[in-house]
Coordinates of C-alpha atoms in Angstrom, one line a residue:
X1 CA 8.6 19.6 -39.5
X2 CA 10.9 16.4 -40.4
X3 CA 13.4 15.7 -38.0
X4 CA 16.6 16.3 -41.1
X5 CA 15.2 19.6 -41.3
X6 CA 15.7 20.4 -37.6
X7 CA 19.2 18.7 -37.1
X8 CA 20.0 20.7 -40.1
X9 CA 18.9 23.8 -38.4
X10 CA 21.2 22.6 -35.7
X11 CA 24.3 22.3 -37.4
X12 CA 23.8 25.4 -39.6
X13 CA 23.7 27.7 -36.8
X14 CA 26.5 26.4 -35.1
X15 CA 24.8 25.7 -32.3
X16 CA 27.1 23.3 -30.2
X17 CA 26.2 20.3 -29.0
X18 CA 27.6 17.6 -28.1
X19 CA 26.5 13.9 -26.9
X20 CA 28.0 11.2 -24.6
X21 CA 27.6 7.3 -23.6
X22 CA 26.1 6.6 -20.5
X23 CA 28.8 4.7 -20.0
X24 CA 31.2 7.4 -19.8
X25 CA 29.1 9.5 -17.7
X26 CA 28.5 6.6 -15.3
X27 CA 32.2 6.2 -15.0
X28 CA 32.4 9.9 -14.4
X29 CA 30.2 9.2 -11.6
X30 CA 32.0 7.2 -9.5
X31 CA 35.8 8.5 -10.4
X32 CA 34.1 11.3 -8.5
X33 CA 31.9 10.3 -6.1
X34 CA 28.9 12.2 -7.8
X35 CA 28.3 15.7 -8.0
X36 CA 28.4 17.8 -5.3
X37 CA 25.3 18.8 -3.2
X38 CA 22.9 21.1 -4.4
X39 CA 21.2 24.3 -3.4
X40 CA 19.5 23.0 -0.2
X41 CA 15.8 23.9 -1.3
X42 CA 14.6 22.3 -4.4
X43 CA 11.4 22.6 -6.4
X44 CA 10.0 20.2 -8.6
X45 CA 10.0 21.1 -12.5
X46 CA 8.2 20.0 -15.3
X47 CA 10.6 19.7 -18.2
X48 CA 10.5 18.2 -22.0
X49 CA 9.9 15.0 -20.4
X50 CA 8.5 15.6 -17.8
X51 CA 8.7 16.3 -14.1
X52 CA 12.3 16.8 -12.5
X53 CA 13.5 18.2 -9.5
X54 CA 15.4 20.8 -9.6
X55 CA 17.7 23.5 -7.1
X56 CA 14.9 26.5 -6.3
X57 CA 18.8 29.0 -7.1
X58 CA 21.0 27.1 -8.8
X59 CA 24.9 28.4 -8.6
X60 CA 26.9 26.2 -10.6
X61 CA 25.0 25.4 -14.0
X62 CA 26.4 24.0 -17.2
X63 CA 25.3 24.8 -20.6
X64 CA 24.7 21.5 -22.6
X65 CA 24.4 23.6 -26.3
X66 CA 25.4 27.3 -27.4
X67 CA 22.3 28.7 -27.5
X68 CA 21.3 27.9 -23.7
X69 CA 24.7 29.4 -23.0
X70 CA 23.8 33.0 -24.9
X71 CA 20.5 32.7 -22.9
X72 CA 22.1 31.8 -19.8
X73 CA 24.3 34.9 -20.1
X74 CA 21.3 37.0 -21.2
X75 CA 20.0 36.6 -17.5
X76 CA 22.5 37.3 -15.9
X77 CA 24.1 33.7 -14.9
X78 CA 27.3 33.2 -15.9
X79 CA 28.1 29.3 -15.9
X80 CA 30.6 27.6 -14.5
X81 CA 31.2 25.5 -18.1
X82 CA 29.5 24.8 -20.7
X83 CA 29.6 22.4 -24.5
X84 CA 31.1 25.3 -26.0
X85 CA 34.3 26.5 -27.8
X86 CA 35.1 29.8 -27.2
X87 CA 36.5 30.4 -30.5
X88 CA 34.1 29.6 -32.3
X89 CA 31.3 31.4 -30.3
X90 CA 29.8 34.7 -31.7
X91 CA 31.8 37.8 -30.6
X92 CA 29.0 38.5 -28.0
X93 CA 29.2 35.5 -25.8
X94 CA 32.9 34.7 -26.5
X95 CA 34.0 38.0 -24.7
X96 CA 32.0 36.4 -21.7
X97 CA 33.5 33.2 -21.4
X98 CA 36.6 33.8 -18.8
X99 CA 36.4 31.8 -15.7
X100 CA 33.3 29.5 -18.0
X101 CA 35.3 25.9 -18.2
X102 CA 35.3 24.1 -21.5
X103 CA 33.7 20.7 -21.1
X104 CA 34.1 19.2 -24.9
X105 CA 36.1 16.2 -25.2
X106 CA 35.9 16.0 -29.4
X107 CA 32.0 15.2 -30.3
X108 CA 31.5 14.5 -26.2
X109 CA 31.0 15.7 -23.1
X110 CA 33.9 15.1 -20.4
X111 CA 31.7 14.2 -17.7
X112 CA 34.8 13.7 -15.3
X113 CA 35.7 17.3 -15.7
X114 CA 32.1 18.2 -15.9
X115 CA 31.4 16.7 -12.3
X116 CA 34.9 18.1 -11.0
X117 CA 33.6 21.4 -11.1
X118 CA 30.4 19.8 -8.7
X119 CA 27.5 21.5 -11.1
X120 CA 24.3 22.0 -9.8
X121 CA 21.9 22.0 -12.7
X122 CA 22.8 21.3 -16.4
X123 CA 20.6 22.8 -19.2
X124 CA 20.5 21.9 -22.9
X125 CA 17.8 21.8 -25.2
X126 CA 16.0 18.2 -25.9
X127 CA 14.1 18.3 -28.9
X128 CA 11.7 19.9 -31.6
X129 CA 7.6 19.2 -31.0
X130 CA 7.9 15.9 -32.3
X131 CA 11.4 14.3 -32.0
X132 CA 14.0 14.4 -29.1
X133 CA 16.8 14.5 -31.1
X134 CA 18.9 15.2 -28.3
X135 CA 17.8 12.9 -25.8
X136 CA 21.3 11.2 -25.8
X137 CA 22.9 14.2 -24.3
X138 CA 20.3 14.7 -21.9
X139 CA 20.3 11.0 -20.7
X140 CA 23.6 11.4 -20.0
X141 CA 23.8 14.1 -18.2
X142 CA 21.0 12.4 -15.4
X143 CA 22.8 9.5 -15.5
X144 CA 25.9 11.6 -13.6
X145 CA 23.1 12.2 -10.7
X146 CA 23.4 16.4 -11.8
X147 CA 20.0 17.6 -12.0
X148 CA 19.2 18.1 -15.6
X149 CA 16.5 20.3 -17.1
X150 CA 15.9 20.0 -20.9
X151 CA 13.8 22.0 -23.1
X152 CA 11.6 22.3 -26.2
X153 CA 13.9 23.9 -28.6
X154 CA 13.2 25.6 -32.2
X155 CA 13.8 29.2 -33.9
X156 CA 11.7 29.2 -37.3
X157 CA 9.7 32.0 -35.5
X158 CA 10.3 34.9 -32.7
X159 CA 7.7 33.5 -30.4
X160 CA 10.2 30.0 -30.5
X161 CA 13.7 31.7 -30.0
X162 CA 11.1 33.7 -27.2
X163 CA 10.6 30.4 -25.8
X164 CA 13.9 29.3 -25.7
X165 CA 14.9 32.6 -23.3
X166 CA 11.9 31.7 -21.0
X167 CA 12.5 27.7 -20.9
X168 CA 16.1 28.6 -19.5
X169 CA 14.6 31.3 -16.9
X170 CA 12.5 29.1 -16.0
X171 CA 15.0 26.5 -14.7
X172 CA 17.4 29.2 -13.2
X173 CA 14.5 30.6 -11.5
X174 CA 15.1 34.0 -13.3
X175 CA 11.5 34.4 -15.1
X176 CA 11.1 38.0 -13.8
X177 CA 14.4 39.0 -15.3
X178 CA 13.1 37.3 -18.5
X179 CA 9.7 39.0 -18.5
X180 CA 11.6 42.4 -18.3
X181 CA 13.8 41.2 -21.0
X182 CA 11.3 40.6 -23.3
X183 CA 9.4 43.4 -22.4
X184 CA 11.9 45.5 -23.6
X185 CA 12.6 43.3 -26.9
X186 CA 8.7 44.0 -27.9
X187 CA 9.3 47.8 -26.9
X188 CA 12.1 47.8 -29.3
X189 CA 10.3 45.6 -32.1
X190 CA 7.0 47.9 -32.0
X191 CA 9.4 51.0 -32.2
X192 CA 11.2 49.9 -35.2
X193 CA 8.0 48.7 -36.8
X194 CA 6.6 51.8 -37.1
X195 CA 9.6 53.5 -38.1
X196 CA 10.3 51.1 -41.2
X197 CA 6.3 51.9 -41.6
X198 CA 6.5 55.7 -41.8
X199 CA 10.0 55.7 -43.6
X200 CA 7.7 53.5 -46.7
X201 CA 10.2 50.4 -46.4
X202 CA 7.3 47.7 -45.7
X203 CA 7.6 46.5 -49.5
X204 CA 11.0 47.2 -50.2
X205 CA 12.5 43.5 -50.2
X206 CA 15.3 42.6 -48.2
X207 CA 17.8 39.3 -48.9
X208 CA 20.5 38.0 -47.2
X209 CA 23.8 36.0 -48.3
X210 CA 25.3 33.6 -46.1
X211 CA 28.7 32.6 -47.6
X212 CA 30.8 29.7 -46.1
X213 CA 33.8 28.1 -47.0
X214 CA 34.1 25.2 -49.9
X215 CA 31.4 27.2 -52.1
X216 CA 28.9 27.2 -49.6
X217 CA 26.0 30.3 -50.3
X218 CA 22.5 30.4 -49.4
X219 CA 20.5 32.4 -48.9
X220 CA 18.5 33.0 -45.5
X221 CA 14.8 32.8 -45.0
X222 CA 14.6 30.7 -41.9
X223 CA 16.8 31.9 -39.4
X224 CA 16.7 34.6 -36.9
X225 CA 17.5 37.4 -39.5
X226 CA 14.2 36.2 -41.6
X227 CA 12.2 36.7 -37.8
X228 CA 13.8 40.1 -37.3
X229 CA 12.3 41.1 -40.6
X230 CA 9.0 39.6 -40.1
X231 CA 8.7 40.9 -37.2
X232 CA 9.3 44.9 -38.2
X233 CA 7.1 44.3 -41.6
X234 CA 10.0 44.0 -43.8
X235 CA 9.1 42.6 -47.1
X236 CA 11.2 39.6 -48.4
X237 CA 11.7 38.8 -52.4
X238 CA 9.2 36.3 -53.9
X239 CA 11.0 32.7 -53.3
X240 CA 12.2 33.8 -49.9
X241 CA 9.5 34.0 -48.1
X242 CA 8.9 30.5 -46.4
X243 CA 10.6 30.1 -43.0
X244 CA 10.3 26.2 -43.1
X245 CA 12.2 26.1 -45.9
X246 CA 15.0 27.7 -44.0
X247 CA 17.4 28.4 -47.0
X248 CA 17.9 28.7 -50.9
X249 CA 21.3 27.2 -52.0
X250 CA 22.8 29.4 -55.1
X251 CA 26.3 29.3 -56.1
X252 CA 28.3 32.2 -58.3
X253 CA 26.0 30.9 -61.5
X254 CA 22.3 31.6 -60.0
X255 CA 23.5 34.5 -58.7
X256 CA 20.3 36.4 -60.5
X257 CA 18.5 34.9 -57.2
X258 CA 19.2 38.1 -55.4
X259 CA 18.0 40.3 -58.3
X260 CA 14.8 41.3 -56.4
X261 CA 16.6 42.4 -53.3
X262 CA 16.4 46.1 -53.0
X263 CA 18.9 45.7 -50.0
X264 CA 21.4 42.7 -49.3
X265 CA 23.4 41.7 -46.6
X266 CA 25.9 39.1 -46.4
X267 CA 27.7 37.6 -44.0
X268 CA 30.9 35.5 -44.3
X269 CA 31.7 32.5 -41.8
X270 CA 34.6 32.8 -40.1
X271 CA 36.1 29.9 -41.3
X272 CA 35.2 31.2 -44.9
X273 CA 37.4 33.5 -45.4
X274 CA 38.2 35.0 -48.8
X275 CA 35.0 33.1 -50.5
X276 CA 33.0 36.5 -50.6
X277 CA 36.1 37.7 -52.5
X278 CA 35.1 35.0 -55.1
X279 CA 31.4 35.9 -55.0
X280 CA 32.3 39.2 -56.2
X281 CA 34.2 38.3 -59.0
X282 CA 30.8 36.9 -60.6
X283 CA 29.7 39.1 -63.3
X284 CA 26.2 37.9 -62.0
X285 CA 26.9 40.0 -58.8
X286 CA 28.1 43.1 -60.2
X287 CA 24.7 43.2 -62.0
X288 CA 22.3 42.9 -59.1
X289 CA 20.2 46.0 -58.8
X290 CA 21.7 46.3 -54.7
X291 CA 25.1 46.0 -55.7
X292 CA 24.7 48.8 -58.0
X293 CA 22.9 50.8 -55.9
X294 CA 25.8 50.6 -52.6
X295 CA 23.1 48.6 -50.8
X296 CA 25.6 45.7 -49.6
X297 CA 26.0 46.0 -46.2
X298 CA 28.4 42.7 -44.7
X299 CA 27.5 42.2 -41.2
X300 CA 28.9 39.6 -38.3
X301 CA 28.6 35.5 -39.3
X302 CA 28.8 35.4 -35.5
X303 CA 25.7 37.5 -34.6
X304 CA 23.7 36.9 -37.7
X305 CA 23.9 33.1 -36.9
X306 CA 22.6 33.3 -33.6
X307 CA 20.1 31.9 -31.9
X308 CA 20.1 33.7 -28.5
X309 CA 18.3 36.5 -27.0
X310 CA 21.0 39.4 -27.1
X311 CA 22.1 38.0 -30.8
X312 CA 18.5 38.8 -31.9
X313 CA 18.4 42.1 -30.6
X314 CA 21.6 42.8 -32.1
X315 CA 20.5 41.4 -35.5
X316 CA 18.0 44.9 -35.2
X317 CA 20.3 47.1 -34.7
X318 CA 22.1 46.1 -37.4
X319 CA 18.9 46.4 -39.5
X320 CA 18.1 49.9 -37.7
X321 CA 21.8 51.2 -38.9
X322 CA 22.0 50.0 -42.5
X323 CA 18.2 50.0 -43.3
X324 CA 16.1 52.3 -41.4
X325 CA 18.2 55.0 -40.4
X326 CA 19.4 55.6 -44.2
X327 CA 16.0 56.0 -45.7
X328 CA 14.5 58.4 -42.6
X329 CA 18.0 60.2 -43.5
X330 CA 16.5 60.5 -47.1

């Protein structure tokens, strides 16, 4: 996998980095006198570069990136800050963000403020299989003298977003809550599968629309909505099947894209609003076969871009209310 592809990935789904100078952070560093003291035990780790030493129950831990913050939340730790706006989080994790400190100074990290709130442990993702692409941020987070645990980081398939979950228990020290976790998420995935078996719907092809603002529409074969399907033995059209290729731009001309989906569902970006209004205008879109049919079902930008735990399980029950449950109700 190139490294545009991944950084691509990155921006797309909003995840929300952000990077600093070790200059800054060194600066940070002795405004404040360092960070303050950790748990007292400590174990070592070994992290994506290698081995780091770590508080055995960390208490005050900042989220580098949006998607260790969903995680973070999904086990039960609730950060004291993290690289993250609160407005522009999914509805999921934004309604748990009181009392979580917003560390983003523009495209950077305000390691002063970071290190005023004396973390224990930051946690951000480093880097696909064969790049660390984020490196920058990670390096400056060590440089502060905060123990810093950073991760091998993709979501083409569910055994990656999977690892994702696990890589941030396992630097929390909360791998049993994640093992229950995803215990639960297979439970749920093997039910489902066998309902969307029984109900006939394993070749019924199933698109989705992402519509942004400025004309931007693609549609979505490599995110975590594409995983949901593969993962329950949803068919996807011919064209849309390859995660690595991660989307198909169309505009309002190429509509005719979608005419193979059976079902559609499209999501407009928050800071898109009124351009589905314009996709529906088309002529093109009053012809496909789903919008004829009533199978358009708009869902949440917020939870259908996201790259954490709870966002994927809610990314099925979206597909268990406007897919499955309709064609067992005949």
């Amino acid at each position: 996998m190139s490294t545009t592809t991944v950084r691509r990935r990155w921006h797309a789904a909003a995840a929300l980095v952000v990077t600093a100078s070790l200059a800054l952070s060194a600066c940070a560093r002795e405004d404040d006198g360092g960070s303050s003291d950790s748990a007292s035990a400590t174990h070592e780790v070994e992290d994506y570069f290698g081995t780091v030493e770590l508080p055995v129950d960390p208490q005050r831990v900042v989220a580098g990136d949006g998607a260790t913050l969903g995680n973070l939340f999904a086990l039960g730790v609730k950060p004291v800050a993290a690289a993250a706006n609160a407005n522009s989080l999914p509805h999921h994790l934004a309604e748990q963000m009181d009392g979580v400190v917003d560390v983003r100074q523009g495209d950077d990290v305000n390691w002063e403020k970071v290190l005023e709130l004396g973390p224990d442990l930051f946690i951000t993702f480093a880097g696909s299989e064969d790049d660390a692409w984020n490196k920058e941020l990670y390096d400056a987070a060590t440089a502060t003298g905060v123990p810093t645990f950073g991760y091998l980081y993709n979501y083409v398939h569910l055994e990656q977003i999977e690892h994702n979950f696990t890589e941030t228990a396992r630097a929390v020290g909360k791998e049993d809550v994640a093992t229950e976790r995803l215990e639960a998420l297979h439970d749920r995935i093997a039910e489902l599968a066998e309902r969307v078996e029984q109900a006939g719907l394993g070749d019924v092809p199933v698109s989705v629309l992402r519509v942004g603002e400025d004309g931007f529409r693609s549609i979505r074969i490599g995110t975590s909505e594409s995983i949901a399907f593969r993962a329950l033995g949803i068919a996807q059209p011919e064209g849309q099947t390859d995660p690595e290729q991660f989307s198909i731009d169309i505009s309002e001309e190429n509509l005719d894209l979608l005419d193979s989906a059976h079902t559609l569902f499209v999501y407009e970006d928050d800071t898109g609003v009124g351009e589905l209004d314009e996709v529906e205008s088309s002529p093109l879109w009053e012809g496909l076969p789903a919008v004829q049919a009533g199978r358009v079902h708009q869902v949440s930008s917020g939870v259908w871009n996201s790259i954490d735990i709870t966002g994927f399980e809610l990314i099925l029950d979206d597909i268990e209310e406007y897919f499955i449950a309709p064609a067992e109700a005949g």
